[in-house]
């Protein structure tokens, strides 16, 4: 066969011209809510709007998994927070920015494996809780028994009755902490692990515990979408530059009133 175009081949036999798929895509900035110090945490791709396919509709509901160390880092990530993964869900698109909200939390696999050792009891508990702003969460807690002071025995296993008591305490504390605050305040409790410390303190009378963590959080139900509340989460209130404090004792800034002005001058 001669080299060149085969004239016998019809339109079906000819190969389509390949177009780079990345030419049809756009970059969007992922913006974390203001409960985290670092706001711009990454970028994501999406195909441009074309015909009936709108780019923002395909972006809404997209879930991103980000390390807590990256969310807390202002200059250099801390290794102490690297074991915790935060899930953020895209709620709205504003220009080239994706406004996200908290969607879950988990521990890394290596951290969970490093906690499990011999000669101790592993205690787990879970419960469904509802926050004051209408979010339904499922929280999972994990803890390990600890060696008593001056203990000679090789193992420190808890009895079945003690495990039941500790599990009940875990559920009670998690329910009490979550039901009296909104989602933003609850996430603020997850980051420094205050709930785990409270459980350790309350269960010390039953059996000493160590490495107590809220290991996983799932968002089961969310309230009806409210743009005003989402914009409050992404507002800059309490951040940025604040004006200098005015010294009222300084005569240069002394308040004066003018007759008939109806107030201060």
C-alpha positions as semicolon CSV with decimal commas, in nm:
position;residue;x (nm);y (nm);z (nm)
1;X;0,000;0,000;0,000
2;X;0,131;0,342;-0,089
3;X;0,234;0,571;0,194
4;X;-0,010;0,857;0,242
5;X;-0,382;0,913;0,273
6;X;-0,600;0,617;0,187
7;X;-0,876;0,766;-0,030
8;X;-1,098;0,457;0,010
9;X;-1,145;0,530;0,383
10;X;-1,455;0,738;0,458
11;X;-1,509;0,989;0,736
12;X;-1,554;0,707;0,992
13;X;-1,211;0,561;0,921
14;X;-1,024;0,884;0,983
15;X;-0,886;0,952;1,331
16;X;-1,019;1,250;1,528
17;X;-0,782;1,529;1,601
18;X;-0,675;1,502;1,965
19;X;-0,725;1,810;2,182
20;X;-0,549;1,852;2,515
21;X;-0,829;1,816;2,780
22;X;-0,651;2,060;3,014
23;X;-0,717;2,346;2,770
24;X;-1,086;2,324;2,865
25;X;-1,024;2,340;3,239
26;X;-1,003;2,621;3,495
27;X;-0,828;2,647;3,832
28;X;-1,026;2,732;4,148
29;X;-0,884;2,832;4,489
30;X;-1,004;2,626;4,789
31;X;-1,088;2,861;5,078
32;X;-1,113;2,714;5,429
33;X;-1,355;2,864;5,687
34;X;-1,221;3,122;5,937
35;X;-1,199;2,863;6,219
36;X;-0,856;2,775;6,071
37;X;-0,560;3,020;6,059
38;X;-0,467;2,943;5,696
39;X;-0,747;3,026;5,451
40;X;-0,615;2,942;5,101
41;X;-0,527;2,574;5,128
42;X;-0,497;2,461;4,767
43;X;-0,640;2,457;4,416
44;X;-0,867;2,227;4,219
45;X;-0,954;2,179;3,852
46;X;-1,291;2,194;3,680
47;X;-1,409;2,192;3,317
48;X;-1,528;2,532;3,195
49;X;-1,899;2,604;3,161
50;X;-2,021;2,490;2,822
51;X;-2,381;2,478;2,705
52;X;-2,604;2,336;2,979
53;X;-2,306;2,211;3,184
54;X;-2,227;2,476;3,446
55;X;-1,888;2,458;3,621
56;X;-2,016;2,575;3,961
57;X;-2,276;2,295;3,975
58;X;-2,008;2,028;3,932
59;X;-1,792;2,191;4,202
60;X;-2,064;2,210;4,470
61;X;-2,050;1,908;4,697
62;X;-1,686;1,828;4,616
63;X;-1,500;1,707;4,928
64;X;-1,134;1,787;4,998
65;X;-0,914;1,609;5,255
66;X;-0,646;1,834;5,405
67;X;-0,397;1,780;5,687
68;X;-0,459;1,990;6,000
69;X;-0,089;2,087;5,997
70;X;-0,142;2,261;5,660
71;X;-0,457;2,435;5,784
72;X;-0,283;2,562;6,100
73;X;0,045;2,654;5,932
74;X;0,111;3,022;5,879
75;X;0,475;2,973;5,774
76;X;0,589;2,614;5,854
77;X;0,363;2,307;5,918
78;X;0,381;2,153;6,267
79;X;0,437;1,778;6,295
80;X;0,214;1,762;6,606
81;X;-0,098;1,826;6,393
82;X;0,004;1,621;6,089
83;X;-0,174;1,303;6,207
84;X;-0,521;1,462;6,187
85;X;-0,706;1,488;5,854
86;X;-0,984;1,744;5,804
87;X;-1,250;1,704;5,535
88;X;-1,390;2,024;5,380
89;X;-1,695;2,031;5,151
90;X;-1,757;2,295;4,884
91;X;-2,081;2,479;4,963
92;X;-2,071;2,772;4,720
93;X;-1,862;2,921;4,437
94;X;-1,774;3,294;4,437
95;X;-1,571;3,389;4,131
96;X;-1,265;3,163;4,130
97;X;-1,298;3,076;4,502
98;X;-1,467;2,773;4,657
99;X;-1,628;2,848;4,994
100;X;-1,602;2,532;5,205
101;X;-1,737;2,410;5,538
102;X;-1,633;2,138;5,785
103;X;-1,742;1,792;5,664
104;X;-1,554;1,545;5,884
105;X;-1,233;1,448;6,058
106;X;-1,013;1,139;6,086
107;X;-0,677;1,014;6,216
108;X;-0,409;0,892;5,980
109;X;-0,347;0,518;5,952
110;X;0,009;0,535;6,088
111;X;-0,104;0,726;6,399
112;X;-0,374;0,468;6,479
113;X;-0,128;0,181;6,431
114;X;0,130;0,348;6,658
115;X;-0,122;0,362;6,947
116;X;-0,206;-0,011;6,948
117;X;0,030;-0,210;7,172
118;X;0,033;-0,530;7,376
119;X;-0,071;-0,573;7,740
120;X;-0,342;-0,301;7,736
121;X;-0,717;-0,277;7,666
122;X;-0,855;-0,082;7,373
123;X;-1,187;0,093;7,444
124;X;-1,403;0,243;7,169
125;X;-1,736;0,428;7,174
126;X;-1,953;0,614;6,923
127;X;-2,261;0,833;6,941
128;X;-2,481;1,054;6,722
129;X;-2,505;1,415;6,840
130;X;-2,686;1,726;6,717
131;X;-2,534;2,075;6,742
132;X;-2,730;2,391;6,822
133;X;-2,720;2,503;6,455
134;X;-2,879;2,180;6,327
135;X;-2,582;1,961;6,219
136;X;-2,605;1,588;6,303
137;X;-2,263;1,431;6,362
138;X;-2,142;1,081;6,441
139;X;-1,842;1,089;6,675
140;X;-1,604;0,798;6,736
141;X;-1,380;0,792;7,044
142;X;-1,082;0,568;7,120
143;X;-0,880;0,522;7,443
144;X;-0,628;0,280;7,594
145;X;-0,575;0,167;7,951
146;X;-0,263;0,287;8,129
147;X;-0,027;0,124;8,378
148;X;-0,103;0,222;8,738
149;X;0,157;0,394;8,952
150;X;0,399;0,147;9,122
151;X;0,235;-0,145;8,935
152;X;0,434;-0,469;8,927
153;X;0,192;-0,676;8,715
154;X;0,297;-0,712;8,351
155;X;-0,044;-0,633;8,200
156;X;-0,302;-0,358;8,265
157;X;-0,623;-0,496;8,118
158;X;-0,957;-0,346;8,229
159;X;-1,245;-0,571;8,333
160;X;-1,564;-0,593;8,123
161;X;-1,764;-0,395;8,382
162;X;-1,503;-0,118;8,388
163;X;-1,502;-0,100;8,006
164;X;-1,882;-0,056;8,006
165;X;-1,855;0,227;8,261
166;X;-1,581;0,401;8,062
167;X;-1,778;0,365;7,738
168;X;-2,085;0,522;7,901
169;X;-1,873;0,813;8,028
170;X;-1,734;0,865;7,675
171;X;-2,082;0,883;7,521
172;X;-2,211;1,117;7,796
173;X;-1,918;1,361;7,761
174;X;-1,927;1,366;7,379
175;X;-2,306;1,425;7,380
176;X;-2,284;1,699;7,644
177;X;-1,998;1,883;7,469
178;X;-2,154;1,872;7,121
179;X;-2,517;1,950;7,210
180;X;-2,442;2,284;7,380
181;X;-2,244;2,451;7,098
182;X;-2,258;2,510;6,724
183;X;-2,037;2,343;6,460
184;X;-1,770;2,615;6,463
185;X;-1,724;2,593;6,842
186;X;-1,721;2,212;6,826
187;X;-1,441;2,209;6,566
188;X;-1,247;2,445;6,795
189;X;-1,273;2,173;7,064
190;X;-1,153;1,898;6,827
191;X;-0,827;2,072;6,732
192;X;-0,664;2,095;7,083
193;X;-0,828;1,759;7,184
194;X;-1,008;1,901;7,489
195;X;-1,282;1,632;7,474
196;X;-1,023;1,352;7,497
197;X;-0,858;1,518;7,797
198;X;-1,194;1,553;7,974
199;X;-1,267;1,182;7,921
200;X;-0,925;1,086;8,062
201;X;-0,984;1,305;8,368
202;X;-1,338;1,175;8,437
203;X;-1,246;0,808;8,389
204;X;-0,936;0,818;8,613
205;X;-1,148;0,692;8,907
206;X;-1,262;0,384;8,708
207;X;-0,932;0,296;8,534
208;X;-0,639;0,522;8,428
209;X;-0,649;0,598;8,054
210;X;-0,397;0,722;7,799
211;X;-0,405;0,831;7,433
212;X;-0,773;0,924;7,438
213;X;-0,883;1,081;7,107
214;X;-1,196;1,164;6,913
215;X;-1,056;0,959;6,626
216;X;-1,329;1,019;6,367
217;X;-1,619;1,257;6,299
218;X;-1,879;1,215;6,024
219;X;-2,138;1,474;5,918
220;X;-2,464;1,280;5,876
221;X;-2,714;1,562;5,821
222;X;-2,679;1,931;5,748
223;X;-2,938;2,207;5,786
224;X;-3,087;2,388;5,485
225;X;-2,822;2,587;5,296
226;X;-2,795;2,943;5,426
227;X;-2,565;3,178;5,233
228;X;-2,559;3,437;5,516
229;X;-2,421;3,182;5,768
230;X;-2,167;3,059;5,513
231;X;-2,044;3,415;5,452
232;X;-2,009;3,460;5,832
233;X;-1,780;3,154;5,835
234;X;-1,573;3,307;5,556
235;X;-1,580;3,666;5,683
236;X;-1,270;3,845;5,800
237;X;-1,420;3,952;6,135
238;X;-1,158;3,938;6,407
239;X;-0,877;3,907;6,151
240;X;-0,645;4,149;5,976
241;X;-0,525;4,492;6,088
242;X;-0,692;4,656;6,386
243;X;-0,675;5,030;6,453
244;X;-0,446;5,162;6,726
245;X;-0,591;5,225;7,071
246;X;-0,680;5,590;7,131
247;X;-0,538;5,752;7,443
248;X;-0,828;5,955;7,590
249;X;-0,600;6,136;7,836
250;X;-0,418;6,303;7,545
251;X;-0,547;6,662;7,502
252;X;-0,512;6,630;7,123
253;X;-0,801;6,379;7,115
254;X;-1,010;6,539;7,386
255;X;-1,383;6,532;7,312
256;X;-1,542;6,874;7,258
257;X;-1,903;6,972;7,206
258;X;-2,038;7,265;7,009
259;X;-2,354;7,445;7,117
260;X;-2,647;7,346;6,901
261;X;-2,459;7,062;6,732
262;X;-2,668;6,798;6,911
263;X;-2,365;6,585;6,991
264;X;-1,991;6,563;6,990
265;X;-1,782;6,770;6,755
